[in-house]
Short mmCIF file of C-alpha atoms in Angstrom, two decimals:
data_model
loop_
_atom_site.label_atom_id
_atom_site.label_comp_id
_atom_site.label_asym_id
_atom_site.label_seq_id
_atom_site.Cartn_x
_atom_site.Cartn_y
_atom_site.Cartn_z
CA MET N 8 -18.54 15.84 55.18
CA LYS N 9 -17.50 17.38 52.20
CA LYS N 10 -19.49 14.78 50.73
CA LYS N 11 -22.12 15.88 52.27
CA GLU N 12 -21.87 18.87 52.10
CA LYS N 13 -21.83 17.77 48.10
CA LYS N 14 -24.86 16.33 48.63
CA ASN N 15 -27.62 19.48 49.59
CA ASP N 16 -25.72 22.19 47.23
CA ARG N 17 -26.43 20.00 44.76
CA SER N 18 -30.01 19.32 45.99
CA ASN N 19 -31.79 22.47 44.21
CA ALA N 20 -30.47 21.74 41.57
CA VAL N 21 -32.28 20.43 38.87
CA THR N 22 -30.58 18.56 36.52
CA PHE N 23 -26.25 18.64 36.29
CA GLN N 24 -24.12 16.88 33.76
CA ALA N 25 -21.77 14.08 34.25
CA THR N 26 -19.53 11.55 32.13
CA ILE N 27 -20.79 7.93 31.63
CA ILE N 28 -18.15 5.91 33.20
CA ASN N 29 -19.58 2.43 33.20
CA ILE N 30 -23.21 0.66 31.48
CA MET N 31 -24.92 -1.94 33.23
CA ASN N 32 -28.21 -2.86 32.11
CA LYS N 33 -30.60 -0.63 33.14
CA GLN N 34 -28.66 1.89 34.74
CA VAL N 35 -25.15 3.65 34.26
CA LEU N 36 -22.35 4.78 36.82
CA VAL N 37 -21.48 8.52 36.29
CA GLN N 38 -18.80 10.53 37.34
CA SER N 39 -19.63 14.68 38.22
CA ASP N 40 -17.73 16.88 40.39
CA LYS N 41 -15.39 13.91 41.45
CA GLU N 42 -18.11 11.89 42.82
CA GLU N 43 -19.31 8.60 40.89
CA LEU N 44 -23.16 8.13 40.88
CA LEU N 45 -25.76 5.71 40.47
CA CYS N 46 -28.18 6.67 37.75
CA ILE N 47 -31.62 5.51 36.26
CA LEU N 48 -32.00 4.95 32.22
CA PRO N 49 -35.06 5.66 31.20
CA GLY N 50 -36.80 3.08 28.25
CA SER N 51 -35.09 4.76 25.17
CA LEU N 52 -31.61 4.78 26.87
CA ALA N 53 -32.13 1.18 28.17
CA SER N 54 -33.44 -0.71 24.96
CA GLY N 55 -31.46 1.66 21.85
CA LYS N 56 -28.78 0.05 19.94
CA ASN N 57 -25.96 2.96 19.94
CA VAL N 58 -27.90 5.38 22.28
CA LEU N 59 -25.91 5.01 25.57
CA GLY N 60 -21.63 4.94 24.98
CA ILE N 61 -18.05 4.85 27.47
CA GLY N 62 -17.92 8.51 28.02
CA ASP N 63 -20.82 10.04 26.67
CA LEU N 64 -22.48 13.37 28.92
CA VAL N 65 -25.18 12.64 29.84
CA GLU N 66 -27.81 15.60 32.06
CA VAL N 67 -28.68 13.79 34.99
CA LYS N 68 -32.16 14.44 37.09
CA GLU N 69 -31.90 14.47 40.39
CA MET N 70 -35.32 12.50 41.94
CA GLU N 71 -36.01 12.36 45.59
CA ASN N 72 -35.10 10.05 48.34
CA GLU N 73 -30.86 11.02 46.68
CA GLN N 74 -32.35 8.84 42.58
CA TYR N 75 -31.03 9.86 40.06
CA LYS N 76 -32.38 9.84 35.99
CA VAL N 77 -30.17 10.37 33.34
CA SER N 78 -32.55 12.04 31.50
CA CYS N 79 -30.08 13.08 27.83
CA VAL N 80 -27.44 12.52 25.96
CA LEU N 81 -25.98 15.73 24.85
CA PRO N 82 -24.45 15.68 21.40
CA ARG N 83 -20.34 13.63 20.92
CA LYS N 84 -17.85 15.10 20.19
CA THR N 85 -16.51 11.67 18.83
CA GLU N 86 -17.43 7.91 18.05
CA ILE N 87 -15.86 5.11 17.08
CA TYR N 88 -16.98 2.08 16.02
CA ARG N 89 -16.35 -1.78 14.98
CA GLY N 90 -17.78 -4.01 12.47
CA ASN N 91 -19.56 -7.60 14.07
CA ARG N 92 -18.05 -9.89 11.17
CA ARG N 93 -21.16 -11.89 12.57
CA SER N 94 -23.85 -9.76 11.44
CA PRO N 95 -22.35 -7.13 8.19
CA GLY N 96 -23.33 -4.08 8.10
CA GLU N 97 -23.86 -4.26 11.88
CA ASP N 98 -21.74 -1.48 13.71
CA ILE N 99 -20.23 -1.48 17.20
CA LEU N 100 -20.07 1.79 19.71
CA ILE N 101 -17.17 1.51 20.89
CA ALA N 102 -16.82 4.68 23.05
CA SER N 103 -17.41 8.85 22.67
CA ASN N 104 -15.44 12.07 22.88
CA ALA N 105 -12.71 9.69 23.02
CA GLN N 106 -9.47 12.57 21.29
CA LEU N 107 -7.13 9.96 20.77
CA LEU N 108 -7.56 6.11 19.42
CA LEU N 109 -4.70 3.80 21.42
CA VAL N 110 -3.95 -0.03 19.59
CA LEU N 111 -1.89 -2.39 21.63
CA VAL N 112 -0.08 -5.01 20.37
CA THR N 113 1.94 -7.41 21.26
CA ALA N 114 5.68 -7.27 20.16
CA ASN N 115 4.78 -11.17 19.38
CA TYR N 116 2.10 -10.18 17.03
CA LEU N 117 4.11 -7.76 15.20
CA LEU N 118 6.36 -9.92 14.64
CA ASN N 119 4.33 -12.50 12.72
CA GLN N 120 1.13 -11.06 12.05
CA ALA N 121 -0.95 -7.79 10.95
CA GLY N 122 -3.66 -6.83 10.55
CA TYR N 123 -5.28 -4.89 13.58
CA LEU N 124 -3.11 -1.74 13.72
CA GLU N 125 -3.64 -1.18 9.36
CA VAL N 126 -7.70 -1.01 10.71
CA ALA N 127 -7.25 0.66 13.68
CA ILE N 128 -5.84 3.50 11.89
CA ILE N 129 -8.25 3.61 9.42
CA ALA N 130 -10.94 4.00 12.16
CA ALA N 131 -9.36 6.39 14.32
CA ARG N 132 -9.70 8.40 10.83
CA ARG N 133 -12.81 8.01 10.05
CA ALA N 134 -13.87 9.33 13.45
CA GLY N 135 -11.68 11.60 13.58
CA VAL N 136 -8.90 11.68 17.02
CA GLU N 137 -5.55 10.28 17.16
CA ILE N 138 -3.91 7.73 17.22
CA GLY N 139 -1.22 5.86 18.90
CA VAL N 140 1.00 2.72 19.44
CA PHE N 141 1.95 0.71 22.09
CA VAL N 142 4.20 -2.69 21.21
CA SER N 143 4.11 -4.69 24.42
CA LYS N 144 5.74 -7.44 26.09
CA TRP N 145 8.78 -6.16 24.13
CA ASP N 146 11.19 -6.99 26.65
CA LEU N 147 9.41 -10.77 26.09
CA ILE N 148 11.83 -11.13 23.14
CA GLY N 149 14.90 -11.60 22.11
CA GLU N 150 17.11 -8.54 20.44
CA SER N 151 18.06 -9.65 17.71
CA ALA N 152 14.38 -9.78 17.02
CA GLN N 153 13.92 -5.44 18.49
CA GLU N 154 16.50 -5.28 15.61
CA LEU N 155 13.84 -6.22 13.15
CA LEU N 156 10.93 -4.69 14.78
CA GLN N 157 12.24 -1.32 14.26
CA ASP N 158 11.70 -0.91 11.14
CA LYS N 159 9.11 -2.74 10.90
CA ILE N 160 7.80 0.19 13.12
CA LYS N 161 9.28 3.03 11.00
CA ILE N 162 6.55 2.35 8.31
CA TYR N 163 3.74 3.20 10.61
CA LEU N 164 5.29 5.64 12.15
CA SER N 165 4.20 7.60 8.51
CA CYS N 166 0.71 6.73 9.19
CA VAL N 167 0.21 7.09 13.26
CA ASP N 168 0.61 9.63 16.17
CA PHE N 169 3.45 7.78 17.40
CA VAL N 170 4.72 3.85 18.05
CA PHE N 171 5.97 3.16 21.91
CA THR N 172 7.38 0.05 23.20
CA GLY N 173 7.87 -1.54 26.60
CA SER N 174 5.73 -3.94 29.30
CA ALA N 175 2.33 -3.13 30.23
CA CYS N 176 3.31 -4.15 33.83
CA GLU N 177 5.01 -1.10 34.49
CA ARG N 178 5.04 2.30 34.39
CA GLN N 179 5.46 4.13 31.10
CA GLU N 180 6.87 7.41 32.32
CA ASN N 181 6.67 9.15 28.18
CA LEU N 182 3.08 7.70 27.21
CA ILE N 183 1.78 9.38 29.96
CA GLU N 184 3.15 12.05 29.10
CA LYS N 185 2.36 11.96 25.49
CA VAL N 186 -1.47 12.14 26.23
CA LYS N 187 -1.81 13.85 29.48
CA GLY N 188 -5.52 15.70 29.40
CA LYS N 189 -6.63 13.54 26.95
CA ALA N 190 -9.84 11.21 26.26
CA VAL N 191 -7.10 8.17 25.78
CA LEU N 192 -9.72 4.98 24.07
CA VAL N 193 -7.48 1.59 24.48
CA ILE N 194 -7.97 -0.81 22.35
CA GLY N 195 -6.30 -4.26 21.52
CA ASP N 196 -6.93 -8.27 21.57
CA ARG N 197 -7.74 -10.43 24.85
CA GLY N 198 -3.96 -10.99 27.04
CA CYS N 199 -2.08 -7.33 25.24
CA GLY N 200 -2.10 -5.17 29.04
CA LYS N 201 -4.55 -3.05 28.64
CA THR N 202 -5.92 -3.21 32.25
CA SER N 203 -2.62 -3.16 33.06
CA LEU N 204 -1.02 -0.62 31.26
CA ILE N 205 -3.83 1.39 32.35
CA ASN N 206 -3.79 0.58 35.77
CA GLN N 207 0.08 2.13 36.32
CA SER N 208 -0.44 4.78 34.91
CA ILE N 209 -3.02 6.13 37.29
CA GLN N 210 -1.09 4.68 40.17
CA GLU N 211 0.88 7.56 42.12
CA GLN N 212 4.61 7.62 41.37
CA SER N 213 4.83 6.19 45.28
CA GLU N 214 2.57 3.53 44.75
CA MET N 215 4.63 1.53 41.92
CA LYS N 216 6.34 0.26 44.68
CA LYS N 217 4.29 -2.45 45.45
CA PRO N 218 3.84 -5.72 43.80
CA TYR N 219 2.79 -5.67 40.89
CA THR N 220 -0.66 -8.08 40.09
CA ALA N 221 -2.05 -8.72 37.24
CA PRO N 222 -5.57 -7.47 37.15
CA ALA N 223 -8.42 -9.34 36.41
CA SER N 224 -9.76 -9.46 32.44
CA THR N 225 -12.17 -6.89 31.57
CA HIS N 226 -15.34 -7.39 30.03
CA ALA N 227 -16.88 -4.69 29.85
CA GLY N 228 -15.71 -1.10 28.39
CA VAL N 229 -15.25 1.51 31.94
CA LEU N 230 -13.36 4.68 32.21
CA LYS N 231 -11.05 5.85 34.74
CA GLN N 232 -9.95 8.97 35.77
CA GLY N 233 -6.15 9.47 35.55
CA PHE N 234 -3.96 12.53 36.50
CA ASP N 235 -4.24 15.57 34.35
CA GLY N 236 -7.24 15.99 33.41
CA THR N 237 -6.49 12.48 31.40
CA ALA N 238 -8.92 9.78 31.00
CA TRP N 239 -8.45 6.56 30.01
CA ILE N 240 -11.03 4.14 28.59
CA ASP N 241 -10.24 0.30 29.00
CA THR N 242 -12.15 -2.18 26.48
CA PRO N 243 -12.87 -5.55 26.27
CA GLY N 244 -9.98 -7.39 24.05
CA PHE N 245 -11.63 -7.78 20.33
CA ARG N 246 -9.62 -10.27 17.83
CA ASP N 247 -10.53 -8.04 14.47
CA PHE N 248 -12.74 -4.82 13.41
CA ALA N 249 -14.20 -5.97 10.99
CA LEU N 250 -14.73 -2.39 9.36
CA GLN N 251 -17.13 -1.84 6.74
CA ALA N 252 -17.28 -0.99 3.05
CA VAL N 253 -13.25 0.12 3.52
CA THR N 254 -13.17 2.92 0.56
CA ALA N 255 -10.23 2.28 -1.58
CA GLU N 256 -9.03 6.13 -0.82
CA GLU N 257 -8.88 5.03 3.01
CA ARG N 258 -6.60 2.13 2.39
CA ASN N 259 -4.23 4.61 -0.06
CA GLU N 260 -3.76 6.62 2.91
CA VAL N 261 -2.25 4.12 5.46
CA PHE N 262 -0.73 1.99 2.32
CA SER N 263 0.57 4.52 0.70
CA GLU N 264 3.93 2.79 -0.87
CA ILE N 265 1.78 0.52 -2.30
CA ALA N 266 -0.78 4.24 -3.75
CA GLU N 267 2.51 4.59 -5.11
CA HIS N 268 3.07 2.06 -7.13
CA SER N 269 -0.23 1.32 -8.25
CA GLY N 270 -0.61 3.87 -9.93
CA ASN N 271 1.76 3.07 -12.21
CA CYS N 272 -0.11 -0.25 -13.41
CA TYR N 273 -1.18 -1.27 -16.82
CA PHE N 274 -4.84 -2.12 -16.85
CA ARG N 275 -6.29 0.60 -14.31
CA ASN N 276 -8.90 -1.56 -12.55
CA CYS N 277 -6.09 -3.79 -11.36
CA THR N 278 -6.38 -6.25 -8.36
CA HIS N 279 -2.00 -6.60 -7.49
CA VAL N 280 -2.89 -10.08 -7.93
CA TYR N 281 -1.96 -11.77 -10.68
CA GLU N 282 -1.85 -8.68 -13.42
CA ASP N 283 0.51 -8.90 -15.87
CA GLY N 284 2.22 -4.91 -16.13
CA CYS N 285 1.36 -4.32 -12.45
CA GLN N 286 3.89 -2.34 -10.71
CA VAL N 287 2.77 -2.87 -7.02
CA LEU N 288 4.24 -6.77 -7.55
CA GLU N 289 7.13 -5.80 -9.50
CA ALA N 290 8.08 -3.92 -6.37
CA LEU N 291 7.28 -6.09 -3.99
CA ARG N 292 9.38 -9.12 -5.27
CA LYS N 293 12.15 -5.69 -5.78
CA LYS N 294 10.97 -6.12 -1.90
CA GLU N 295 10.15 -1.93 -2.25
CA ILE N 296 7.48 -3.03 -0.90
CA ARG N 297 6.89 -5.03 2.78
CA ARG N 298 5.42 -8.79 2.54
CA GLU N 299 3.32 -7.85 5.80
CA ARG N 300 2.19 -5.03 4.07
CA TYR N 301 0.93 -6.36 0.93
CA ASP N 302 -1.12 -9.61 2.39
CA VAL N 303 -2.49 -6.94 5.18
CA TYR N 304 -3.46 -4.43 2.12
CA GLN N 305 -5.51 -7.52 0.07
CA ARG N 306 -7.28 -8.82 3.43
CA ILE N 307 -8.15 -5.36 4.40
CA SER N 308 -9.28 -4.81 -0.25
CA ASP N 309 -11.41 -7.61 0.47
CA ALA N 310 -13.71 -5.81 3.18
CA LYS N 311 -17.13 -5.48 1.99
CA GLU N 312 -17.98 -2.29 -1.16
CA ALA N 313 -14.75 -2.11 -1.27
CA PRO N 314 -14.24 -0.15 -5.33
CA CYS N 315 -12.58 -2.93 -6.32
CA HIS N 316 -10.54 -6.05 -4.81
CA ALA N 317 -8.98 -9.68 -4.84
CA PRO N 318 -11.46 -12.89 -6.20
CA LYS N 319 -10.94 -15.37 -3.92
CA ILE N 320 -10.39 -18.81 -4.64
CA ASP N 321 -13.26 -20.94 -2.33
CA TYR N 322 -10.36 -23.41 -1.03
CA ARG N 323 -13.27 -25.61 0.94
CA HIS N 324 -14.85 -26.12 -3.16
CA THR N 325 -10.96 -25.92 -5.04
CA ALA N 326 -7.32 -28.06 -4.39
CA CYS N 327 -5.45 -26.02 -2.98
CA LEU N 328 -1.87 -26.94 -5.06
CA GLU N 329 0.21 -24.03 -4.44
CA SER N 330 3.26 -24.11 -2.43
CA PHE N 331 4.94 -22.50 0.18
CA THR N 332 7.46 -21.68 2.91
CA CYS N 333 7.15 -22.70 6.22
CA GLU N 334 7.13 -20.17 8.18
CA VAL N 335 8.01 -22.03 11.17
CA CYS N 336 11.06 -24.30 9.64
CA GLY N 337 11.43 -22.79 6.69
CA THR N 338 11.00 -25.88 4.88
CA LEU N 339 9.88 -25.17 0.90
CA VAL N 340 6.37 -27.40 0.93
CA VAL N 341 4.96 -27.96 -2.65
CA PRO N 342 1.88 -29.92 -3.36
CA GLU N 343 3.01 -32.91 -4.86
CA GLY N 344 4.02 -36.01 -2.37
CA ALA N 345 0.24 -34.38 0.11
CA GLY N 346 -1.48 -37.84 -1.06
CA SER N 347 -4.64 -35.07 -1.25
CA ARG N 348 -5.77 -32.04 -2.52
CA HIS N 349 -6.11 -29.84 -0.28
CA ARG N 350 -2.16 -29.83 1.96
CA ASN N 351 -2.75 -27.41 5.21
CA HIS N 352 0.36 -28.06 7.10
CA CYS N 353 3.79 -28.89 6.86
CA PRO N 354 5.48 -32.55 6.36
CA LYS N 355 8.39 -32.03 8.08
CA CYS N 356 7.72 -29.83 11.14
CA LEU N 357 4.06 -30.27 11.07
CA SER N 358 2.84 -26.34 11.96
CA SER N 359 0.16 -24.52 10.11
CA ILE N 360 -0.83 -20.68 10.31
CA HIS N 361 -4.34 -19.73 10.91
CA VAL N 362 -5.66 -18.02 8.05
CA ASP N 363 -9.62 -20.88 8.43
CA ASN N 364 -12.13 -19.26 10.41
CA GLU N 365 -13.78 -22.73 9.04
CA PRO N 366 -11.93 -25.07 7.01
CA GLY N 367 -10.95 -23.90 4.11
CA ASP N 368 -12.49 -20.27 3.56
CA ARG N 369 -9.64 -18.07 4.41
CA ALA N 370 -11.67 -15.65 6.53
CA SER N 371 -9.55 -15.70 9.27
CA LEU N 372 -7.26 -12.37 10.77
CA CYS N 373 -5.14 -14.14 13.58
CA ARG N 374 -2.56 -15.20 11.25
CA GLY N 375 -0.92 -16.81 14.34
CA THR N 376 0.82 -20.42 14.45
CA MET N 377 -0.67 -23.58 14.43
CA GLU N 378 1.43 -26.31 15.74
CA PRO N 379 0.69 -29.99 15.99
CA VAL N 380 -0.23 -31.11 19.42
CA SER N 381 -2.54 -34.18 19.66
CA VAL N 382 -3.63 -36.80 17.43
CA TRP N 383 -6.76 -38.25 16.28
CA ALA N 384 -7.85 -42.38 14.75
CA ARG N 385 -11.03 -40.74 12.67
CA LYS N 386 -13.53 -43.32 11.24
CA GLY N 387 -12.20 -46.53 9.41
CA GLY N 388 -8.63 -46.39 11.26
CA GLU N 389 -6.93 -42.48 9.20
CA TRP N 390 -5.08 -40.36 11.28
CA ALA N 391 -5.75 -36.70 12.01
CA LEU N 392 -3.61 -33.74 12.94
CA ILE N 393 -5.00 -31.82 16.32
CA HIS N 394 -3.38 -28.04 15.90
CA ARG N 395 -3.91 -25.46 18.14
CA CYS N 396 -2.93 -21.40 17.39
CA LYS N 397 -0.22 -20.09 19.83
CA SER N 398 -1.63 -16.66 19.39
CA CYS N 399 -6.00 -17.31 19.85
CA GLY N 400 -6.26 -20.97 21.35
CA ALA N 401 -8.84 -21.75 18.19
CA LEU N 402 -8.00 -25.56 17.89
CA SER N 403 -8.46 -27.54 14.18
CA SER N 404 -8.88 -31.28 13.02
CA ASN N 405 -6.37 -31.71 10.16
CA ARG N 406 -6.05 -34.93 7.74
CA ILE N 407 -2.42 -35.74 7.65
CA ALA N 408 -0.44 -36.17 4.43
CA ALA N 409 1.17 -38.65 2.69
CA ASP N 410 4.40 -37.03 3.74
CA ASP N 411 4.30 -35.64 6.86
CA ASN N 412 7.46 -36.63 8.94
CA PRO N 413 6.76 -40.29 10.40
CA ALA N 414 8.02 -39.92 13.13
CA LEU N 415 7.21 -36.60 14.72
CA LEU N 416 3.39 -38.06 14.24
CA MET N 417 4.69 -40.62 16.44
CA SER N 418 6.42 -38.59 18.93
CA ILE N 419 3.01 -36.52 19.65
CA ALA N 420 0.92 -40.07 19.87
CA VAL N 421 2.42 -41.57 22.68
CA LYS N 422 3.74 -38.29 24.40
CA PRO N 423 0.77 -39.08 26.33
CA LEU N 424 1.85 -42.62 27.62
CA ALA N 425 5.03 -40.80 28.06
CA ALA N 426 3.56 -38.77 31.16
CA THR N 427 0.23 -40.94 32.52
CA PRO N 428 -1.28 -39.35 35.36
CA PHE N 429 -1.01 -42.88 37.09
CA PRO N 430 1.67 -45.16 38.55
CA LEU N 431 2.04 -47.15 35.22
CA ASP N 432 1.93 -50.61 38.11
CA ARG N 433 -1.27 -50.13 38.15
CA LEU N 434 -2.37 -51.07 36.08
CA GLU N 435 -0.62 -54.62 36.50
CA GLU N 436 -2.61 -54.45 39.43
CA MET N 437 -5.47 -53.95 38.15
CA PHE N 438 -5.27 -56.72 34.73
CA GLN N 439 -4.09 -59.55 38.14
CA LYS N 440 -7.62 -58.65 39.35
#
C-alpha cells in the first residue's frame, strides 16, 4: 500500500531527482525516495563516453504508462578516473560523487608486490576525495608475515586517511564506523574481497549469524545503500590504474621520503638509477628507503609525459646480463652459465617474477611469483618451461637454461605420468588388442 501511495503522490510531479545505481545498455536503474526505478536513456546519454557514471545525480521525467526517462545529468561534485593501458590517453570514469576511495589489497599482495596503492593515492588526490585502505585475507598469512606488514603499513599511514586489516568475509565494525554517512567507492583487483566486504557491511547485525556464502563476481559497477546514509559503490576488479601524465609533484606527495633525498642529488635532472652523487640510491643502500617503495617510484615515474623518467632497456632486443636474488629460494642468480643472453628464471627452483606483458617488455605491474608448472618440447626438441603467475594466473613459456636444475625439470615433466586419469593396466589391454 505504501508503494502505491508514493506513486500517486508523484503523479503530479514533472521531474524529480534520483541517483544512478546501475547502468545497462540503454537504460539505468536509479534510486529515489527509497524506491528503485528503471529509466530510459536519451540517445545523447546512451552513446556518450563517460557521460554517465555510477553515483551520478540525475533528473528523471515521469512519462505515461508509469515509464521514466532521464532528462539530464546534474553537475558532479567529484569524478574518479583510471587510465586504459590498451589506449594511452583514454580516461575511464569509475564513479561519480564519491567522497571516499577505499582500496582493497590482499595481505599476500602487500607482502610481495607494490604499485596499486600508490597509484590509487594519486587518483584519489586528483579527484579531491579521502582515501582509505583495507588489507584483506589477513587471517591467511602467518604471525611473522603480519609483523613484517605492520612496518610496511606505517609507510602508507603517512599518505592515506586510514588503514584496516582483517577478513572481508567478516563484518568490520571499525571500518563501518569510519565511513558512516559517506559515498564510498570500493576498488581492487579480482578476488580481493570487495563484494564480500560490502555485503557484510550492509547486513543487519542479527543476520550475521547466517553462514557466509561467497558472492558472485562483480561484472559491472553498482551502488548499494547501507545504513546511516552510507552508500557503497562496488566495481569490477582491475589490476592496473594506468594513470597518465603523472607529474613529479604527484610522485613526491606519495613518496615524500624519496623526494627528501632527491633534492640533494648531484645532478638536477637525476633519474635516481645510475648517476654518481645520487642521494636516493645512497639512502637505498643505507636502507633509509624501502626497496619496494623505490621500485614503485621508478614504475610510476615512467608514466606518459612525466617530466623526467629513467631510461628503459628493451630486453626484447638487448641481452639481459643482470644478477638478481631469487625471491622464492634466495639464491643469488648470475648471468654466467645460462647458455643464453636472456636469463629469466632461477636455475635452482625454476621460479620467476611476473614482470613482462610481452617477453622482454618489462611492462607488467603484477610482480607476482611465476611458478614452474610444466615443460614442453619446442620444434627441434629444445625444452621450455611453462610458468603460471600465482597472483593473476598469467601463463608464459620460457626456454630452459643450461644450468637449470635437471632433477627438478625431470620431476615436473613426469608429474602427469605419476597421476594418470586412467588405470595404467588399461594401456596393457589396449596394446594386447
